Coordinates of C-alpha atoms in Angstrom, one line a residue:
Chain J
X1 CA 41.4 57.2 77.3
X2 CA 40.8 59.1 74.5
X3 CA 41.0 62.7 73.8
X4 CA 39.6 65.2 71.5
X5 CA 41.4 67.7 69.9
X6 CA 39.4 70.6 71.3
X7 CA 40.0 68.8 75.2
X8 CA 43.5 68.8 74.2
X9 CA 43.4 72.5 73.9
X10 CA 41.6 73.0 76.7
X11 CA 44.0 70.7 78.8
X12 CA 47.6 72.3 77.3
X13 CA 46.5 76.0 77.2
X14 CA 47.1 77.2 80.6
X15 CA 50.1 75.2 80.7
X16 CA 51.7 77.2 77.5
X17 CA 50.0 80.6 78.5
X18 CA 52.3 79.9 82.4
X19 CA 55.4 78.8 79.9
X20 CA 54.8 81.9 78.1
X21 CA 54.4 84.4 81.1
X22 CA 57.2 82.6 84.1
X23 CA 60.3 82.5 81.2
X24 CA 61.6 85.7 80.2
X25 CA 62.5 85.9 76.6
X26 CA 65.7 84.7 75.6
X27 CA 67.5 87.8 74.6
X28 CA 68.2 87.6 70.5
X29 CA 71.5 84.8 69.7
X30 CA 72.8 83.3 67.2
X31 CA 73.8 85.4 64.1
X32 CA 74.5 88.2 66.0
X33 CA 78.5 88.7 66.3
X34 CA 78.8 91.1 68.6
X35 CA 77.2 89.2 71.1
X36 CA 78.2 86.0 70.6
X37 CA 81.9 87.9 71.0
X38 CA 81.1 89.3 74.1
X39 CA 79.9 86.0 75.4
X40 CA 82.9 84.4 74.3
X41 CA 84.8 87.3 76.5
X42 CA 83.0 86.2 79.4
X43 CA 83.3 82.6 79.3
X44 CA 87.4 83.3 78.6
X45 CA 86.7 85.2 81.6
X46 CA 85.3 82.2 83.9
X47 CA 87.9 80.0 82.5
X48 CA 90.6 82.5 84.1
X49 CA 89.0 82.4 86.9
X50 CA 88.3 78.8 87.5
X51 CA 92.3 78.3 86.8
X52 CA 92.2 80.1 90.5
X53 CA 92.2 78.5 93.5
X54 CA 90.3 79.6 96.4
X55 CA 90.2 78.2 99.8
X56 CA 87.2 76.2 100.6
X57 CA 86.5 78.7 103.7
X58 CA 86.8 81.7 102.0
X59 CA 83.6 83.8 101.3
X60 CA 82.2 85.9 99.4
X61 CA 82.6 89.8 100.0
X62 CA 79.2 90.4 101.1
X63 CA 77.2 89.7 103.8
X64 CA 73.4 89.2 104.8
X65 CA 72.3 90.4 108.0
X66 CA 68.5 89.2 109.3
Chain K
X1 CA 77.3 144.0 88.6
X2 CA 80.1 143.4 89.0
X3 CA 82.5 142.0 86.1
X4 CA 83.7 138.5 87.0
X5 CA 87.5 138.4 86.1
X6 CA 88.3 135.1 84.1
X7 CA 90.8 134.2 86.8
X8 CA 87.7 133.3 89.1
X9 CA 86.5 130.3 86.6
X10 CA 89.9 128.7 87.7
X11 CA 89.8 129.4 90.8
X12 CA 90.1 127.2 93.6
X13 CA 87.6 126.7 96.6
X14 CA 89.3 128.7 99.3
X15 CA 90.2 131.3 96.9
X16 CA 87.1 131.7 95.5
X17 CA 85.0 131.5 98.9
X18 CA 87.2 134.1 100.3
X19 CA 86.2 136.6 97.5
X20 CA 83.2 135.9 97.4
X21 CA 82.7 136.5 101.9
X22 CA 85.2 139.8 101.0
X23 CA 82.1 140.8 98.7
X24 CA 84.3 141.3 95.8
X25 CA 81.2 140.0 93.7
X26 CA 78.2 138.2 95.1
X27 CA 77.2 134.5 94.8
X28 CA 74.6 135.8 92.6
X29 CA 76.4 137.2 90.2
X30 CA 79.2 134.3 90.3
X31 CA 76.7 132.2 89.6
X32 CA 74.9 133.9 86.5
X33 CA 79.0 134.1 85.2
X34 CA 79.4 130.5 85.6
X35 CA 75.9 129.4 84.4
X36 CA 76.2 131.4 81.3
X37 CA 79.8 130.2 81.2
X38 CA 78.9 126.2 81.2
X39 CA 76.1 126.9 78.8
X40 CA 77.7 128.8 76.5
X41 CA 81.1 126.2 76.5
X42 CA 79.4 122.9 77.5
X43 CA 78.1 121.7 74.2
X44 CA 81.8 122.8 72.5
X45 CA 83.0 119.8 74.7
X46 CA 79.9 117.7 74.8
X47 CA 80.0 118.3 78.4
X48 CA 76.9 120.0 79.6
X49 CA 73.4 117.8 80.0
X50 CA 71.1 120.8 81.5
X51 CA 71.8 123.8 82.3
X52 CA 70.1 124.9 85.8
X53 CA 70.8 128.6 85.9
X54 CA 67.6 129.3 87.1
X55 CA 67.6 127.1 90.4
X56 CA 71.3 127.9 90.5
X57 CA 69.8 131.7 90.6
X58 CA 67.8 130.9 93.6
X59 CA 70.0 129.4 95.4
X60 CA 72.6 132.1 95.3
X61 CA 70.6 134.5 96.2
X62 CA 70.0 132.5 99.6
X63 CA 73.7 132.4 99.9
X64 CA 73.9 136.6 99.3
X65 CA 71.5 136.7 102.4
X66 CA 73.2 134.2 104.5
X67 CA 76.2 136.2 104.1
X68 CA 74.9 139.8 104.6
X69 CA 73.9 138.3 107.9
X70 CA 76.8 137.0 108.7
X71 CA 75.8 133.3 108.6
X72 CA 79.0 131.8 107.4
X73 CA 78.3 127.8 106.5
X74 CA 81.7 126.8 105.6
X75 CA 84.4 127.1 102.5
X76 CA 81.6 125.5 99.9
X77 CA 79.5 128.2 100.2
X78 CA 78.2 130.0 97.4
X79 CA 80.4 127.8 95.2
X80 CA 79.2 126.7 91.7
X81 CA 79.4 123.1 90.9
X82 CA 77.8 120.3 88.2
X83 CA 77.0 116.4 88.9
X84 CA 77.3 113.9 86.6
X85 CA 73.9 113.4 85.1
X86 CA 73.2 110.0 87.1
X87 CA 72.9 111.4 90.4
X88 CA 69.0 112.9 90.8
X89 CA 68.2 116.3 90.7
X90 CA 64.6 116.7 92.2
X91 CA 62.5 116.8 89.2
X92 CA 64.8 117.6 86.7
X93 CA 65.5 115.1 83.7
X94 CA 68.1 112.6 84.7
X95 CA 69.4 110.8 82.0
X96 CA 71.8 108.4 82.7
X97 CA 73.3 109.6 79.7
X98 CA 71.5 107.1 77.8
X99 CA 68.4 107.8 75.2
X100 CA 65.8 105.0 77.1
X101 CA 66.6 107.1 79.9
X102 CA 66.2 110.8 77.9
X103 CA 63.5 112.0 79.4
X104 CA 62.7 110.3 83.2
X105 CA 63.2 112.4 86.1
X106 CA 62.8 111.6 89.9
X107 CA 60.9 113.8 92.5
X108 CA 64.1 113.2 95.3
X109 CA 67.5 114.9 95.6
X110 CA 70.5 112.7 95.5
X111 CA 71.8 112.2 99.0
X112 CA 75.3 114.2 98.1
X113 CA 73.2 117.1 96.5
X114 CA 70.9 117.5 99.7
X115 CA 74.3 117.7 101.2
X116 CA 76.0 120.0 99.5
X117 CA 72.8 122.0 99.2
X118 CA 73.5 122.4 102.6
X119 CA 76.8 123.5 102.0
X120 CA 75.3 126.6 100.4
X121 CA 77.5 125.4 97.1
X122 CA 75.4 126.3 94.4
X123 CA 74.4 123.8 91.6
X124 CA 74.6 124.4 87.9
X125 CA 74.1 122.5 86.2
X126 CA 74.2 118.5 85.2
X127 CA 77.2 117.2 83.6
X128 CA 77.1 114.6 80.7
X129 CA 78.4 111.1 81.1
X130 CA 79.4 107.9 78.7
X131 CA 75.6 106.2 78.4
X132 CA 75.1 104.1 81.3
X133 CA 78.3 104.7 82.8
X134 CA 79.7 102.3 80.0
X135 CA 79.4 98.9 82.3
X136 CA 78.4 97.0 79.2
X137 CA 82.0 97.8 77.9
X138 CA 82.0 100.5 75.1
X139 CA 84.5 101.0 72.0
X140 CA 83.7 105.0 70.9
X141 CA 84.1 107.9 72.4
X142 CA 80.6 108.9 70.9
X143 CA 78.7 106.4 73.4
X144 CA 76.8 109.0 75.0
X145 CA 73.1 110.6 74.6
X146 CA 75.4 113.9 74.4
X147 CA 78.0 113.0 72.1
X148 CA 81.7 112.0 72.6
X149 CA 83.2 113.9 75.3
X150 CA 85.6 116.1 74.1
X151 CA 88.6 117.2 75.7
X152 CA 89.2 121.4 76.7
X153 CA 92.9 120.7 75.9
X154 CA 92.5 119.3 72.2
X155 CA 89.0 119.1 70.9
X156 CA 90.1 116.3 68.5
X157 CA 90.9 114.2 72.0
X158 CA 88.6 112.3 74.3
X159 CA 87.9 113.7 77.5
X160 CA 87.8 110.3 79.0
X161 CA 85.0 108.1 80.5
X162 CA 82.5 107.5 82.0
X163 CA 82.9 111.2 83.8
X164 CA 83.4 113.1 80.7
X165 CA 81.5 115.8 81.5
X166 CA 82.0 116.5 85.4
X167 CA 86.0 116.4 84.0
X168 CA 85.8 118.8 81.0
X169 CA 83.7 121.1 83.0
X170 CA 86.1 121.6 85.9
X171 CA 89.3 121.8 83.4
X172 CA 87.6 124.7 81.0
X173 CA 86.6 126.6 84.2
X174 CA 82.9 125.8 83.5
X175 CA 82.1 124.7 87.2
X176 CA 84.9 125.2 90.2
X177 CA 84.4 121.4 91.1
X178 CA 82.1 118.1 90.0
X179 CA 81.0 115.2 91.3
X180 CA 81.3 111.7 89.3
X181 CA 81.3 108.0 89.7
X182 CA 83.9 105.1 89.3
X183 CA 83.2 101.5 88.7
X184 CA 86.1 100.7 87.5
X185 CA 88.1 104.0 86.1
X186 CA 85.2 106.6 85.8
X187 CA 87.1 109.1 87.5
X188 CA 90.9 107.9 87.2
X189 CA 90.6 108.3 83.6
X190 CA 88.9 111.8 82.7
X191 CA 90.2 113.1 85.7
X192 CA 94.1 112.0 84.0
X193 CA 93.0 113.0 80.4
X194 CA 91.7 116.5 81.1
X195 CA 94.1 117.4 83.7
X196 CA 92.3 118.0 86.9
X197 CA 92.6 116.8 90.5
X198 CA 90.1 113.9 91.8
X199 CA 89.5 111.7 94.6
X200 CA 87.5 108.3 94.0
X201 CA 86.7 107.4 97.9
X202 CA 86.9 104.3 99.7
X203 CA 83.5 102.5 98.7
X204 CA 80.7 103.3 100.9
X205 CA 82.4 106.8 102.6
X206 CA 80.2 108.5 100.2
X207 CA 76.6 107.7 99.5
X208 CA 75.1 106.1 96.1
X209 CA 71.3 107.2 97.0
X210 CA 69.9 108.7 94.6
X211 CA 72.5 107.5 91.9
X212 CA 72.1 105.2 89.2
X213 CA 73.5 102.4 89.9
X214 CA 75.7 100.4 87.4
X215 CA 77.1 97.6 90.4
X216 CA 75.9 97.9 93.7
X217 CA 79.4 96.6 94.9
X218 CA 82.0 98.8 92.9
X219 CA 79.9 102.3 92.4
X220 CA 81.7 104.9 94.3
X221 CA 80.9 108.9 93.6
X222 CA 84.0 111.5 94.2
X223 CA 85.2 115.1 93.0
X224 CA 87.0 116.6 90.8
X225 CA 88.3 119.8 91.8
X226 CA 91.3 122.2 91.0
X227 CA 93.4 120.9 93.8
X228 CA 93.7 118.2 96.4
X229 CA 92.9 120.4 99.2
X230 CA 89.7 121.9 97.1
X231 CA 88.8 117.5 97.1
X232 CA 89.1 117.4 101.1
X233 CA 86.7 120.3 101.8
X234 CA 84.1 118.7 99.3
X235 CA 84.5 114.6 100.5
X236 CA 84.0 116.2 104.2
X237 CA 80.9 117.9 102.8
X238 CA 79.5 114.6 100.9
X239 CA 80.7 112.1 103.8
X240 CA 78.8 110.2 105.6
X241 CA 76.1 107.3 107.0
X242 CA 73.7 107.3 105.1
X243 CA 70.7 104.5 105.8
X244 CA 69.1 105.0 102.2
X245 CA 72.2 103.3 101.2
X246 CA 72.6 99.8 101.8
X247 CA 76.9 99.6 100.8
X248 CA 76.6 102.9 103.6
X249 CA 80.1 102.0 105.5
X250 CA 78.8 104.4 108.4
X251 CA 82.1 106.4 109.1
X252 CA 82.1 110.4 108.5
X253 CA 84.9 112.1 107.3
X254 CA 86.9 114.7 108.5
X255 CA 89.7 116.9 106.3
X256 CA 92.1 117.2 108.6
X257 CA 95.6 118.3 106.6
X258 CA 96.7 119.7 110.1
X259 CA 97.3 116.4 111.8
X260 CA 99.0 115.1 108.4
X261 CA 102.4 112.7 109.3
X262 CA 105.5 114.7 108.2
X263 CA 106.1 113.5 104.5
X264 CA 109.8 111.9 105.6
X265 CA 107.8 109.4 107.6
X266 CA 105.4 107.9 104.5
X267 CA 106.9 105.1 102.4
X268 CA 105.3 105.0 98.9
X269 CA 105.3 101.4 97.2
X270 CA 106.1 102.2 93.7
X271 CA 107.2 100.2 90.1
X272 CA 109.6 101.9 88.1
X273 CA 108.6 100.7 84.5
X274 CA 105.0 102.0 85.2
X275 CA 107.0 105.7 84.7
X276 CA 109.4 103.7 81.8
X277 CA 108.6 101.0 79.4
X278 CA 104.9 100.7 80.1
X279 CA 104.7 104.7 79.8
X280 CA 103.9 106.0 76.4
X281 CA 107.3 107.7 74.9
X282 CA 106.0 110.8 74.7
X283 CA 105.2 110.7 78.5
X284 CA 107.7 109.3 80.4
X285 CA 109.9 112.5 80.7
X286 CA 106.7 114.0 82.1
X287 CA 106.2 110.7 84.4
X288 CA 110.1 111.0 86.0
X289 CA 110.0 114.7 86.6
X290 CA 106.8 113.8 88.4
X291 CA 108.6 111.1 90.4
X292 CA 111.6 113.6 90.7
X293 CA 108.7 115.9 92.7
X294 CA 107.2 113.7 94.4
X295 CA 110.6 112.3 96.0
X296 CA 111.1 115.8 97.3
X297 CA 108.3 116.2 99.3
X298 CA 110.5 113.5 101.3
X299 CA 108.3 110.5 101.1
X300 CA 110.7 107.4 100.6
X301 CA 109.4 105.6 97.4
X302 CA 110.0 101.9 98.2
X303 CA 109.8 99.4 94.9
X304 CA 106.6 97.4 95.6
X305 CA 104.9 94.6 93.4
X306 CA 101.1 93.9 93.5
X307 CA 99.6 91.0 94.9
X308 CA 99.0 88.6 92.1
X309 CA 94.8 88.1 91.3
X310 CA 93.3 87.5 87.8
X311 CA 91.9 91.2 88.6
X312 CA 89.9 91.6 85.2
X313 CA 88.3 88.8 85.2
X314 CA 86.9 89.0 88.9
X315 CA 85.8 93.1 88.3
X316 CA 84.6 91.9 84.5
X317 CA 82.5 89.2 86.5
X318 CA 80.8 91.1 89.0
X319 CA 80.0 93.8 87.0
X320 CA 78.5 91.9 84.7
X321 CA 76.7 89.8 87.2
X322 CA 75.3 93.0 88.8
X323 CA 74.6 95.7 85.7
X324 CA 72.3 92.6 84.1
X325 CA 70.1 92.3 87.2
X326 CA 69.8 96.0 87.4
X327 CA 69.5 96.6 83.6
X328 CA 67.5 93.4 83.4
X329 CA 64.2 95.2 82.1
X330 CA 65.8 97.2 79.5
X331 CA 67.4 94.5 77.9
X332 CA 64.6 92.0 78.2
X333 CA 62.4 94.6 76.7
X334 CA 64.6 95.5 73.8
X335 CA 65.1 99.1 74.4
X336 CA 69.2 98.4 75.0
X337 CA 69.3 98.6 71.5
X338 CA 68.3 102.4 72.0
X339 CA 72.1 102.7 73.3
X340 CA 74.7 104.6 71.1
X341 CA 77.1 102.0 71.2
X342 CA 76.8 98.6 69.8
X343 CA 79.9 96.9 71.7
X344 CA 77.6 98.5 75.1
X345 CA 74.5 96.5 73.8
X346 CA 76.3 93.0 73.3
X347 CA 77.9 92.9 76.2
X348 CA 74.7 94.3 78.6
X349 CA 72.6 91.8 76.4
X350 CA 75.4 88.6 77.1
X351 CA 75.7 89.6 80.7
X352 CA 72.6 87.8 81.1
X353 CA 74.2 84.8 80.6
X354 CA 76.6 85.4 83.2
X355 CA 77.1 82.4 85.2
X356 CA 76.4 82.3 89.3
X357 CA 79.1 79.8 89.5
X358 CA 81.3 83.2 88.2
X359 CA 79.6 85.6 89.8
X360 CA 80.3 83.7 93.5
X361 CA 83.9 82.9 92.6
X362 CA 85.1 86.4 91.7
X363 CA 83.3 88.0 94.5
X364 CA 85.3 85.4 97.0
X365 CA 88.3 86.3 95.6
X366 CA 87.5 89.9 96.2
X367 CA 87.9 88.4 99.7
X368 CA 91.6 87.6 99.1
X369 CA 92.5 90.8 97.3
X370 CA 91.3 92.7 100.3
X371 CA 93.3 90.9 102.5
X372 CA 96.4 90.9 100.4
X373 CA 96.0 94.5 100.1
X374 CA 95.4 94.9 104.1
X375 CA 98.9 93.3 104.2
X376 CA 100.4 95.5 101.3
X377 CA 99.2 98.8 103.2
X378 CA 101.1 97.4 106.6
X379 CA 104.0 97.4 104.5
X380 CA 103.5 101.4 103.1
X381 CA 101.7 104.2 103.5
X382 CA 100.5 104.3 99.6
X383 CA 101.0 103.1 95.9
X384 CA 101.5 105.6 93.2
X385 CA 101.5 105.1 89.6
X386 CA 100.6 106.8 86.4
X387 CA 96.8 107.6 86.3
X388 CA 96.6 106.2 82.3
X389 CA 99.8 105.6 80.3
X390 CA 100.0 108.7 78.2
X391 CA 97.3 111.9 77.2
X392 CA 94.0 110.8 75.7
X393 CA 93.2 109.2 72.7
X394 CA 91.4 110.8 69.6
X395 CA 87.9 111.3 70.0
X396 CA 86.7 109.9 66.3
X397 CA 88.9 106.0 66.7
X398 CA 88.0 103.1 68.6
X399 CA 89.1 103.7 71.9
X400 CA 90.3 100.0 72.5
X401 CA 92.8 100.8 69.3
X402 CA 90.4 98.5 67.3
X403 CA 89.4 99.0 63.5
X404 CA 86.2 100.8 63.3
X405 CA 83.4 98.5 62.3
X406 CA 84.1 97.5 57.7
X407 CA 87.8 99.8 58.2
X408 CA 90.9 98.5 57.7
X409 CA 92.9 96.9 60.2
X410 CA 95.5 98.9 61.8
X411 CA 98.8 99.0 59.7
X412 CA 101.2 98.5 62.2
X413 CA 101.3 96.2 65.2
X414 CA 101.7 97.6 68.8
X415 CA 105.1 97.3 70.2
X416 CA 105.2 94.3 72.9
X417 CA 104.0 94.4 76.1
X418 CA 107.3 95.0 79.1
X419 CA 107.5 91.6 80.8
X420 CA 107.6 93.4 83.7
X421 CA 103.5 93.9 84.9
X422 CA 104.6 96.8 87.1
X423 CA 101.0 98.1 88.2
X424 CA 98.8 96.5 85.8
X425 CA 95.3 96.1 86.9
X426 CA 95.6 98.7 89.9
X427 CA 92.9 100.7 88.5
X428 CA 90.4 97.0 88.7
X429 CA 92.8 96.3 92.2
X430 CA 91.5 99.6 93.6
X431 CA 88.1 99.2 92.5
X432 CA 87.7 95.4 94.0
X433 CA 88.9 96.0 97.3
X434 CA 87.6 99.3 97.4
X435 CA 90.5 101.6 97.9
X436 CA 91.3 105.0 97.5
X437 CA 92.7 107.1 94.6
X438 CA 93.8 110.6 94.3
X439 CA 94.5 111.7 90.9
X440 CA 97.4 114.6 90.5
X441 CA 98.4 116.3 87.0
X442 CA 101.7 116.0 86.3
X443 CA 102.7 117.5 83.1
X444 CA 102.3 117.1 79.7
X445 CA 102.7 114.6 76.8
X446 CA 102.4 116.0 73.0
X447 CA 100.9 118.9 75.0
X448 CA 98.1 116.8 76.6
X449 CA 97.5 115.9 80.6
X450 CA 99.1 113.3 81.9
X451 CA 98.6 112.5 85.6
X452 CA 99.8 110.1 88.6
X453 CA 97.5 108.1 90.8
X454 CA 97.9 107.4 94.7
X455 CA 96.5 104.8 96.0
X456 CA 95.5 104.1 99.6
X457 CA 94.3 101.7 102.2
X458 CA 90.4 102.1 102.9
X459 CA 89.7 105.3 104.4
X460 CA 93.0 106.6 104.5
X461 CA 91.7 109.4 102.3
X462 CA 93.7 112.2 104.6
X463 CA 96.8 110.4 103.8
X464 CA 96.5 110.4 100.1
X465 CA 95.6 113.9 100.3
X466 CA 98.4 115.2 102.8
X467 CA 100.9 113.3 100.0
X468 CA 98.8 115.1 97.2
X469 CA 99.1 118.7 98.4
X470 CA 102.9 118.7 99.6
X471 CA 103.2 117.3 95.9
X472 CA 101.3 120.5 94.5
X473 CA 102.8 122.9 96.7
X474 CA 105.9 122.2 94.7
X475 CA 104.5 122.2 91.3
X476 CA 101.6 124.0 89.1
X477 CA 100.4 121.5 86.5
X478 CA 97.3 121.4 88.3
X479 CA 96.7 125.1 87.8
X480 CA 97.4 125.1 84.7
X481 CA 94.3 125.7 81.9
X482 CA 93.9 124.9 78.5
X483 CA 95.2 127.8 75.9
X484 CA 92.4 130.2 74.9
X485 CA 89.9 129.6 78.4

């Protein structure tokens, strides 16, 4: 089948407005240093702390109560 | 009315709540001599956000009638303090130190200023804090809506962060005690950089309503007063269950220096290179006299090591998980780049990107840390170690020793780190496992504060503060006040 142009629209446009309104906007990257320094801080953070072992019963300090 | 001596501005809480029930002066007039006091030093220092005489006014004169008819409410009464400006003031602009936040205000009380409203210790005035409370990680001292914090002992120095008002104000005289907040170090650090006395409590003693909240796991709010006895009488007064607070631990507390242990039966775990090689050289004949004191209160000092735990990277991790979800709308919006600090607005605006896989692992190691400290505290009474390395850094350079942003690199490269760790990462330690500290001047390096920290187990807040008077009964640094105030 077919379509127009204009049914095109029509079709995708509620589709992109939803993309538009359920993602957040990516905060500004790329080009900016500091950022991409800080991010590079927290990634050589999660490294450290994927070198440490943690038993498979252990969790986390917090807890959820009904 | 009655001339206020300057004596009074250093006075501490007994002292000054016995004058004031002798009727020496009234609360009234103590407070329109402190008000005037913090308004006319504050903004030397960068360390007053509002001025409340006028409340302050009202509320001393309730205190005057209270005690004309004899109703005595305790040793806070009539007593002028400040709160860092992220705890709520009904009403009055609370600004989080930060300029998005310059003008909101709330229509509630903070849950420790109903209490110690009900104290009868009068409020005035709002202290000024780093912007934030600095969790996005800042690089200058001038990260503030208010300026760098300067220090009453050398106005070229830092007063520290993120409590650089509530410490300033206490060490010129401005308020007889503050309250503050730690995350990791907001009250450790001024409190050792301005020379003054404060307790961070065990997390959830105290409650966070009404507080701005930087992590909902590691915010604790403490005092800092002119003595460790003056920091008893105030955590007994801000104590407590709270149900508007959802870290609430539900357990009052009671100062109760008469049932303290003799000294000779506390053993304090201790490394000896934190007071040596990992000392600045200007300090450490400060840091061993302190030890000498400390030794003859008769607590046994036993050398300790910490239990091993990537303890930067966990606290970096969950504060960064937490402070983006909070601070979500203001980065998403744009307005973090309203913030005074540009390291601050890279690392709140990559904290979005934080990982859960992170997030979940650092806060289940928080589970081991708190049971390797559970088994640390079976072992002694309390840790103690320097509060920071050395006396405060200059207020105009990069606080992490950096270049400033297009200066030259530093010429000289800093001397090697001792092998020996000694108590590195106690101050993130404390904070994960939500411990303890009691910060104690002791002495000076290149005539600025230096201090010592105790640590404790969870709640044993009596016990650090038993240990913390016996050490102040045989020394004075802690009453000692910059020249000039």
């Amino acid at each position: 089948m077919k379509f127009t142009r204009r049914e095109l629209a029509t079709v995708l446009a509620p589709a992109a407005a939803l993309a538009q309104t359920s993602t957040p906007p990516n905060p500004p990257s790329g080009g900016d240093a500091e950022v991409d320094a800080a991010r590079a801080r927290m990634k050589a953070n999660g490294d450290t702390l994927a070198k440490h072992a943690v038993p498979m019963d252990t969790e986390p300090a917090f807890q959820f109560r009904a | 009315m009655a001339a206020i001596p300057n004596d009074v501005f250093f006075a501490t809480i007994g002292e000054l709540n016995a004058r004031l029930v002798a009727k020496e002066f009234s609360a009234g007039e103590l407070a329109r001599a402190f008000s005037t006091r913090l308004e006319q030093l504050g903004p030397r220092y960068n360390a007053l956000a509002l001025g409340l005489a006028q409340p302050a006014r009202k509320q001393a004169a309730a205190v005057d009638n209270d005690i004309k008819i004899g109703r005595l409410r305790g040793p806070l009464q009539g007593i002028p303090y400040g709160v860092k400006d992220l705890l709520s003031v009904a009403n009055h602009i609370t600004t989080w130190g930060a300029k998005p936040y310059a003008t909101q205000a709330f229509d509630y009380n903070a849950t420790v200023v109903e209490k110690l409203n009900g104290t009868g210790a009068v409020l005035t005035g709002k202290l000024s804090m780093v912007e934030l409370a600095g969790g996005g990680g800042y690089r200058l001292a001038s990260a503030s809506l208010f300026g760098p914090g300067l220090n009453p002992w050398d106005v070229t120095r830092w007063s520290g962060g993120s409590s650089s008002g509530s410490a300033a104000a206490v060490a010129a005289g401005m308020v007889t005690f503050a309250i503050g907040s730690e995350t990791s170090g907001s009250i450790v650090t001024p409190a050792s950089f301005c020379g003054v006395t404060a307790l961070r409590p065990t997390y959830g003693l105290v409650s966070r309503h009404g507080a701005m909240a930087l992590s909902w796991t590691l915010d604790k709010l403490g005092p800092f007063a002119h003595s460790a006895e003056d920091c008893g009488h105030i955590l007994q007064a801000i104590a407590g269950k709270d149900g508007k607070d959802p870290g609430s631990a539900g357990k009052s507390f009671y100062y109760t220096p008469q049932y303290a242990r003799p000294m000779k039966d506390l053993k304090i775990g201790y490394a000896p290179v934190d007071f040596a090689d990992r000392a600045e050289p200007s300090a450490r004949a400060a840091f061993q006299a302190a030890l000498t004191a400390l030794r003859e209160t008769g607590v046994q000092l036993v050398e300790t090591k910490l239990p091993q735990f990537p303890y930067g990277a966990a606290l970096s991790a969950i504060l960064a998980g937490e402070e983006a979800s909070i601070f979500e709308a203001l980065i998403v919006s744009g307005k973090v780049n309203e913030l005074a600090d540009p390291s601050q607005i890279a690392g709140l605006k990559a904290a979005l990107d934080l990982p859960a896989r992170d997030y979940l692992k650092a806060m289940r190691l928080r589970r081991l840390i708190q049971e390797a400290y559970t088994k640390l505290f079976a072992e002694v009474d309390a840790l103690v170690t320097t509060g920071r390395s050395g006396g405060a850094p200059k207020a105009d350079q990069p606080l992490d020793g950096g270049p400033r942003s297009g200066a030259a690199p530093a010429a000289a490269a800093a001397p090697a780190a001792p092998t020996d760790p000694g108590f590195n990462g106690i101050i993130q330690a404390g904070n994960l496992a939500g411990l303890p500290a009691l910060v104690l001047p002791c002495g000076f390096a290149d005539n600025l504060p230096v201090a010592l920290q105790l640590v404790g187990a969870p709640f044993a807040e009596n016990t650090l503060l038993a240990m913390g008077t016996e050490f102040q009964r045989r020394t004075d640094w802690h009453r000692r006040r910059p020249a000039g105030l």
